[in-house]
Amino acid sequence: MTTTLTTAPALTTGLDPAYYAGRADAYDDEHTDGITTDVLYTRAEYLADHHPDHWYVIGYAARVLEHRHEHHTAAAAQTDLAYTDRKEHR
């Protein structure tokens, strides 16, 4: 008896799989390699000019923008906490 491997397509909600590959690469660059937000943004700009697959570029850029928003939100929250009068919270 022989078996045949059947692969199931990823659930991509109608978007090209290259979009998710771009997101994954940006995530890996961010978390695994520890690349800064500015470098990620520069890479996204470079990819926009030179990468042949626009879906990959859109996915990469989407993750970079999410990272940038997360970073700014965390910084704003920390700044707010740092300047909060501690007497109010006792």
mmCIF file of N, CA and C in Angstrom:
data_model
loop_
_atom_site.group_PDB
_atom_site.id
_atom_site.type_symbol
_atom_site.label_atom_id
_atom_site.label_comp_id
_atom_site.label_asym_id
_atom_site.label_seq_id
_atom_site.Cartn_x
_atom_site.Cartn_y
_atom_site.Cartn_z
ATOM 1 N N MET A 1 0.843 -1.179 0.000
ATOM 2 C CA MET A 1 0.000 0.000 0.000
ATOM 3 C C MET A 1 0.884 1.237 0.000
ATOM 4 N N THR A 2 0.581 2.183 -0.841
ATOM 5 C CA THR A 2 1.329 3.434 -0.896
ATOM 6 C C THR A 2 0.429 4.573 -0.484
ATOM 7 N N THR A 3 1.061 5.601 0.021
ATOM 8 C CA THR A 3 0.300 6.790 0.405
ATOM 9 C C THR A 3 0.818 7.973 -0.385
ATOM 10 N N THR A 4 -0.036 8.909 -0.579
ATOM 11 C CA THR A 4 0.325 10.124 -1.299
ATOM 12 C C THR A 4 0.122 11.306 -0.374
ATOM 13 N N LEU A 5 1.134 12.147 -0.284
ATOM 14 C CA LEU A 5 1.033 13.340 0.530
ATOM 15 C C LEU A 5 0.158 14.361 -0.196
ATOM 16 N N THR A 6 -0.839 14.815 0.480
ATOM 17 C CA THR A 6 -1.712 15.844 -0.070
ATOM 18 C C THR A 6 -1.558 17.083 0.790
ATOM 19 N N THR A 7 -1.194 18.168 0.175
ATOM 20 C CA THR A 7 -1.049 19.405 0.939
ATOM 21 C C THR A 7 -2.319 20.224 0.834
ATOM 22 N N ALA A 8 -2.682 20.805 1.933
ATOM 23 C CA ALA A 8 -3.859 21.667 1.962
ATOM 24 C C ALA A 8 -3.396 23.107 1.820
ATOM 25 N N PRO A 9 -4.102 23.901 1.058
ATOM 26 C CA PRO A 9 -3.704 25.308 0.929
ATOM 27 C C PRO A 9 -3.897 26.043 2.250
ATOM 28 N N ALA A 10 -3.036 26.996 2.497
ATOM 29 C CA ALA A 10 -3.161 27.811 3.704
ATOM 30 C C ALA A 10 -4.396 28.692 3.593
ATOM 31 N N LEU A 11 -4.993 28.962 4.715
ATOM 32 C CA LEU A 11 -6.141 29.869 4.731
ATOM 33 C C LEU A 11 -5.615 31.288 4.620
ATOM 34 N N THR A 12 -5.793 31.888 3.489
ATOM 35 C CA THR A 12 -5.229 33.214 3.259
ATOM 36 C C THR A 12 -6.296 34.285 3.055
ATOM 37 N N THR A 13 -7.504 33.975 3.335
ATOM 38 C CA THR A 13 -8.622 34.923 3.210
ATOM 39 C C THR A 13 -8.615 35.654 1.876
ATOM 40 N N GLY A 14 -8.241 34.945 0.828
ATOM 41 C CA GLY A 14 -8.304 35.513 -0.500
ATOM 42 C C GLY A 14 -7.081 36.290 -0.940
ATOM 43 N N LEU A 15 -6.126 36.502 -0.051
ATOM 44 C CA LEU A 15 -4.914 37.227 -0.432
ATOM 45 C C LEU A 15 -3.862 36.254 -0.940
ATOM 46 N N ASP A 16 -2.959 36.757 -1.722
ATOM 47 C CA ASP A 16 -1.876 35.959 -2.273
ATOM 48 C C ASP A 16 -0.976 35.457 -1.143
ATOM 49 N N PRO A 17 -0.508 34.215 -1.212
ATOM 50 C CA PRO A 17 0.391 33.685 -0.171
ATOM 51 C C PRO A 17 1.677 34.501 -0.022
ATOM 52 N N ALA A 18 2.106 35.184 -1.066
ATOM 53 C CA ALA A 18 3.305 36.019 -0.971
ATOM 54 C C ALA A 18 3.120 37.146 0.042
ATOM 55 N N TYR A 19 1.883 37.615 0.208
ATOM 56 C CA TYR A 19 1.581 38.644 1.215
ATOM 57 C C TYR A 19 1.979 38.150 2.599
ATOM 58 N N TYR A 20 1.591 36.919 2.906
ATOM 59 C CA TYR A 20 1.886 36.347 4.218
ATOM 60 C C TYR A 20 3.370 36.009 4.355
ATOM 61 N N ALA A 21 4.016 35.670 3.255
ATOM 62 C CA ALA A 21 5.463 35.437 3.285
ATOM 63 C C ALA A 21 6.195 36.742 3.614
ATOM 64 N N GLY A 22 5.740 37.847 3.051
ATOM 65 C CA GLY A 22 6.330 39.152 3.354
ATOM 66 C C GLY A 22 6.141 39.534 4.808
ATOM 67 N N ARG A 23 4.936 39.294 5.331
ATOM 68 C CA ARG A 23 4.666 39.569 6.746
ATOM 69 C C ARG A 23 5.561 38.724 7.643
ATOM 70 N N ALA A 24 5.687 37.456 7.293
ATOM 71 C CA ALA A 24 6.510 36.553 8.098
ATOM 72 C C ALA A 24 7.969 36.975 8.084
ATOM 73 N N ASP A 25 8.467 37.374 6.934
ATOM 74 C CA ASP A 25 9.865 37.814 6.853
ATOM 75 C C ASP A 25 10.091 39.087 7.668
ATOM 76 N N ALA A 26 9.164 40.009 7.608
ATOM 77 C CA ALA A 26 9.297 41.233 8.406
ATOM 78 C C ALA A 26 9.261 40.906 9.898
ATOM 79 N N TYR A 27 8.380 39.999 10.277
ATOM 80 C CA TYR A 27 8.289 39.581 11.680
ATOM 81 C C TYR A 27 9.598 38.938 12.121
ATOM 82 N N ASP A 28 10.150 38.065 11.284
ATOM 83 C CA ASP A 28 11.423 37.414 11.617
ATOM 84 C C ASP A 28 12.551 38.435 11.703
ATOM 85 N N ASP A 29 12.591 39.378 10.787
ATOM 86 C CA ASP A 29 13.613 40.424 10.832
ATOM 87 C C ASP A 29 13.518 41.204 12.138
ATOM 88 N N GLU A 30 12.293 41.457 12.549
ATOM 89 C CA GLU A 30 12.038 42.246 13.753
ATOM 90 C C GLU A 30 12.388 41.469 15.025
ATOM 91 N N HIS A 31 11.885 40.250 15.145
ATOM 92 C CA HIS A 31 12.009 39.510 16.404
ATOM 93 C C HIS A 31 13.230 38.607 16.482
ATOM 94 N N THR A 32 13.555 37.929 15.416
ATOM 95 C CA THR A 32 14.668 36.992 15.445
ATOM 96 C C THR A 32 15.995 37.715 15.280
ATOM 97 N N ASP A 33 16.047 38.626 14.333
ATOM 98 C CA ASP A 33 17.305 39.310 14.032
ATOM 99 C C ASP A 33 17.476 40.605 14.822
ATOM 100 N N GLY A 34 16.410 41.081 15.468
ATOM 101 C CA GLY A 34 16.497 42.280 16.290
ATOM 102 C C GLY A 34 16.754 43.565 15.524
ATOM 103 N N ILE A 35 16.258 43.629 14.312
ATOM 104 C CA ILE A 35 16.469 44.815 13.478
ATOM 105 C C ILE A 35 15.573 45.953 13.968
ATOM 106 N N THR A 36 16.120 47.149 13.960
ATOM 107 C CA THR A 36 15.386 48.306 14.474
ATOM 108 C C THR A 36 14.258 48.714 13.528
ATOM 109 N N THR A 37 13.352 49.512 14.047
ATOM 110 C CA THR A 37 12.217 49.989 13.270
ATOM 111 C C THR A 37 12.670 50.799 12.063
ATOM 112 N N ASP A 38 13.670 51.632 12.245
ATOM 113 C CA ASP A 38 14.152 52.455 11.128
ATOM 114 C C ASP A 38 14.730 51.598 10.012
ATOM 115 N N VAL A 39 15.460 50.542 10.358
ATOM 116 C CA VAL A 39 16.039 49.661 9.347
ATOM 117 C C VAL A 39 14.933 48.878 8.643
ATOM 118 N N LEU A 40 13.936 48.418 9.405
ATOM 119 C CA LEU A 40 12.801 47.720 8.794
ATOM 120 C C LEU A 40 12.091 48.621 7.786
ATOM 121 N N TYR A 41 11.894 49.868 8.162
ATOM 122 C CA TYR A 41 11.224 50.828 7.284
ATOM 123 C C TYR A 41 12.041 51.048 6.008
ATOM 124 N N THR A 42 13.359 51.154 6.152
ATOM 125 C CA THR A 42 14.245 51.327 4.992
ATOM 126 C C THR A 42 14.195 50.097 4.091
ATOM 127 N N ARG A 43 14.179 48.904 4.693
ATOM 128 C CA ARG A 43 14.077 47.678 3.897
ATOM 129 C C ARG A 43 12.771 47.638 3.130
ATOM 130 N N ALA A 44 11.683 48.052 3.773
ATOM 131 C CA ALA A 44 10.389 48.065 3.091
ATOM 132 C C ALA A 44 10.429 49.012 1.886
ATOM 133 N N GLU A 45 11.064 50.158 2.050
ATOM 134 C CA GLU A 45 11.193 51.097 0.929
ATOM 135 C C GLU A 45 12.026 50.497 -0.198
ATOM 136 N N TYR A 46 13.108 49.826 0.169
ATOM 137 C CA TYR A 46 13.956 49.183 -0.837
ATOM 138 C C TYR A 46 13.187 48.096 -1.581
ATOM 139 N N LEU A 47 12.451 47.274 -0.827
ATOM 140 C CA LEU A 47 11.652 46.217 -1.454
ATOM 141 C C LEU A 47 10.611 46.802 -2.406
ATOM 142 N N ALA A 48 10.007 47.920 -2.018
ATOM 143 C CA ALA A 48 8.998 48.548 -2.874
ATOM 144 C C ALA A 48 9.586 48.942 -4.229
ATOM 145 N N ASP A 49 10.850 49.316 -4.231
ATOM 146 C CA ASP A 49 11.501 49.720 -5.476
ATOM 147 C C ASP A 49 12.039 48.551 -6.288
ATOM 148 N N HIS A 50 12.412 47.451 -5.618
ATOM 149 C CA HIS A 50 13.174 46.414 -6.309
ATOM 150 C C HIS A 50 12.581 45.006 -6.310
ATOM 151 N N HIS A 51 11.658 44.703 -5.432
ATOM 152 C CA HIS A 51 11.145 43.322 -5.365
ATOM 153 C C HIS A 51 10.095 43.106 -6.451
ATOM 154 N N PRO A 52 10.156 41.970 -7.149
ATOM 155 C CA PRO A 52 9.230 41.746 -8.260
ATOM 156 C C PRO A 52 7.800 41.385 -7.857
ATOM 157 N N ASP A 53 7.593 40.923 -6.638
ATOM 158 C CA ASP A 53 6.257 40.488 -6.214
ATOM 159 C C ASP A 53 5.617 41.547 -5.322
ATOM 160 N N HIS A 54 4.646 42.261 -5.860
ATOM 161 C CA HIS A 54 4.047 43.357 -5.094
ATOM 162 C C HIS A 54 3.295 42.865 -3.862
ATOM 163 N N TRP A 55 2.748 41.651 -3.902
ATOM 164 C CA TRP A 55 2.053 41.122 -2.725
ATOM 165 C C TRP A 55 3.024 40.899 -1.569
ATOM 166 N N TYR A 56 4.223 40.425 -1.871
ATOM 167 C CA TYR A 56 5.251 40.251 -0.847
ATOM 168 C C TYR A 56 5.585 41.603 -0.216
ATOM 169 N N VAL A 57 5.771 42.599 -1.061
ATOM 170 C CA VAL A 57 6.116 43.940 -0.584
ATOM 171 C C VAL A 57 5.006 44.508 0.289
ATOM 172 N N ILE A 58 3.759 44.337 -0.129
ATOM 173 C CA ILE A 58 2.627 44.846 0.652
ATOM 174 C C ILE A 58 2.574 44.161 2.015
ATOM 175 N N GLY A 59 2.805 42.852 2.050
ATOM 176 C CA GLY A 59 2.816 42.126 3.323
ATOM 177 C C GLY A 59 3.939 42.580 4.231
ATOM 178 N N TYR A 60 5.131 42.751 3.672
ATOM 179 C CA TYR A 60 6.280 43.205 4.460
ATOM 180 C C TYR A 60 5.995 44.590 5.039
ATOM 181 N N ALA A 61 5.526 45.488 4.184
ATOM 182 C CA ALA A 61 5.254 46.857 4.621
ATOM 183 C C ALA A 61 4.134 46.904 5.662
ATOM 184 N N ALA A 62 3.125 46.066 5.511
ATOM 185 C CA ALA A 62 2.023 46.043 6.478
ATOM 186 C C ALA A 62 2.531 45.667 7.861
ATOM 187 N N ARG A 63 3.400 44.668 7.936
ATOM 188 C CA ARG A 63 3.936 44.251 9.237
ATOM 189 C C ARG A 63 4.860 45.329 9.814
ATOM 190 N N VAL A 64 5.638 45.983 8.963
ATOM 191 C CA VAL A 64 6.524 47.053 9.441
ATOM 192 C C VAL A 64 5.698 48.198 10.017
ATOM 193 N N LEU A 65 4.604 48.558 9.353
ATOM 194 C CA LEU A 65 3.739 49.629 9.867
ATOM 195 C C LEU A 65 3.077 49.226 11.180
ATOM 196 N N GLU A 66 2.662 47.959 11.292
ATOM 197 C CA GLU A 66 2.093 47.486 12.557
ATOM 198 C C GLU A 66 3.137 47.579 13.666
ATOM 199 N N HIS A 67 4.359 47.165 13.366
ATOM 200 C CA HIS A 67 5.436 47.239 14.363
ATOM 201 C C HIS A 67 5.665 48.685 14.801
ATOM 202 N N ARG A 68 5.657 49.577 13.834
ATOM 203 C CA ARG A 68 5.866 50.997 14.141
ATOM 204 C C ARG A 68 4.744 51.532 15.032
ATOM 205 N N HIS A 69 3.512 51.156 14.747
ATOM 206 C CA HIS A 69 2.374 51.588 15.585
ATOM 207 C C HIS A 69 2.477 51.002 16.981
ATOM 208 N N GLU A 70 2.855 49.725 17.083
ATOM 209 C CA GLU A 70 3.023 49.090 18.396
ATOM 210 C C GLU A 70 4.092 49.819 19.200
ATOM 211 N N HIS A 71 5.194 50.150 18.553
ATOM 212 C CA HIS A 71 6.298 50.835 19.222
ATOM 213 C C HIS A 71 5.851 52.215 19.729
ATOM 214 N N HIS A 72 5.155 52.970 18.888
ATOM 215 C CA HIS A 72 4.706 54.304 19.285
ATOM 216 C C HIS A 72 3.649 54.240 20.383
ATOM 217 N N THR A 73 2.776 53.255 20.327
ATOM 218 C CA THR A 73 1.747 53.097 21.361
ATOM 219 C C THR A 73 2.380 52.765 22.700
ATOM 220 N N ALA A 74 3.354 51.866 22.687
ATOM 221 C CA ALA A 74 4.035 51.499 23.932
ATOM 222 C C ALA A 74 4.801 52.693 24.497
ATOM 223 N N ALA A 75 5.456 53.441 23.638
ATOM 224 C CA ALA A 75 6.208 54.612 24.101
ATOM 225 C C ALA A 75 5.274 55.660 24.698
ATOM 226 N N ALA A 76 4.127 55.867 24.075
ATOM 227 C CA ALA A 76 3.165 56.837 24.601
ATOM 228 C C ALA A 76 2.623 56.396 25.960
ATOM 229 N N ALA A 77 2.345 55.109 26.097
ATOM 230 C CA ALA A 77 1.844 54.595 27.369
ATOM 231 C C ALA A 77 2.894 54.732 28.469
ATOM 232 N N GLN A 78 4.136 54.446 28.150
ATOM 233 C CA GLN A 78 5.204 54.571 29.137
ATOM 234 C C GLN A 78 5.428 56.027 29.521
ATOM 235 N N THR A 79 5.338 56.920 28.559
ATOM 236 C CA THR A 79 5.497 58.336 28.841
ATOM 237 C C THR A 79 4.368 58.828 29.736
ATOM 238 N N ASP A 80 3.155 58.400 29.443
ATOM 239 C CA ASP A 80 2.011 58.782 30.252
ATOM 240 C C ASP A 80 2.178 58.288 31.677
ATOM 241 N N LEU A 81 2.631 57.064 31.822
ATOM 242 C CA LEU A 81 2.836 56.484 33.147
ATOM 243 C C LEU A 81 3.950 57.220 33.889
ATOM 244 N N ALA A 82 4.996 57.594 33.203
ATOM 245 C CA ALA A 82 6.122 58.271 33.833
ATOM 246 C C ALA A 82 5.736 59.653 34.361
ATOM 247 N N TYR A 83 4.785 60.309 33.716
ATOM 248 C CA TYR A 83 4.400 61.652 34.120
ATOM 249 C C TYR A 83 3.111 61.692 34.942
ATOM 250 N N THR A 84 2.618 60.542 35.324
ATOM 251 C CA THR A 84 1.410 60.507 36.141
ATOM 252 C C THR A 84 1.778 60.786 37.587
ATOM 253 N N ASP A 85 1.011 61.626 38.224
ATOM 254 C CA ASP A 85 1.241 61.930 39.625
ATOM 255 C C ASP A 85 0.878 60.707 40.458
ATOM 256 N N ARG A 86 1.815 60.186 41.178
ATOM 257 C CA ARG A 86 1.606 58.956 41.953
ATOM 258 C C ARG A 86 0.615 59.148 43.098
ATOM 259 N N LYS A 87 0.418 60.360 43.581
ATOM 260 C CA LYS A 87 -0.517 60.603 44.669
ATOM 261 C C LYS A 87 -1.951 60.272 44.261
ATOM 262 N N GLU A 88 -2.242 60.419 42.974
ATOM 263 C CA GLU A 88 -3.596 60.149 42.491
ATOM 264 C C GLU A 88 -3.967 58.673 42.605
ATOM 265 N N HIS A 89 -2.983 57.794 42.602
ATOM 266 C CA HIS A 89 -3.249 56.356 42.520
ATOM 267 C C HIS A 89 -3.101 55.657 43.860
ATOM 268 N N ARG A 90 -3.065 56.382 44.951
ATOM 269 C CA ARG A 90 -2.925 55.741 46.273
ATOM 270 C C ARG A 90 -4.232 55.508 46.911
#
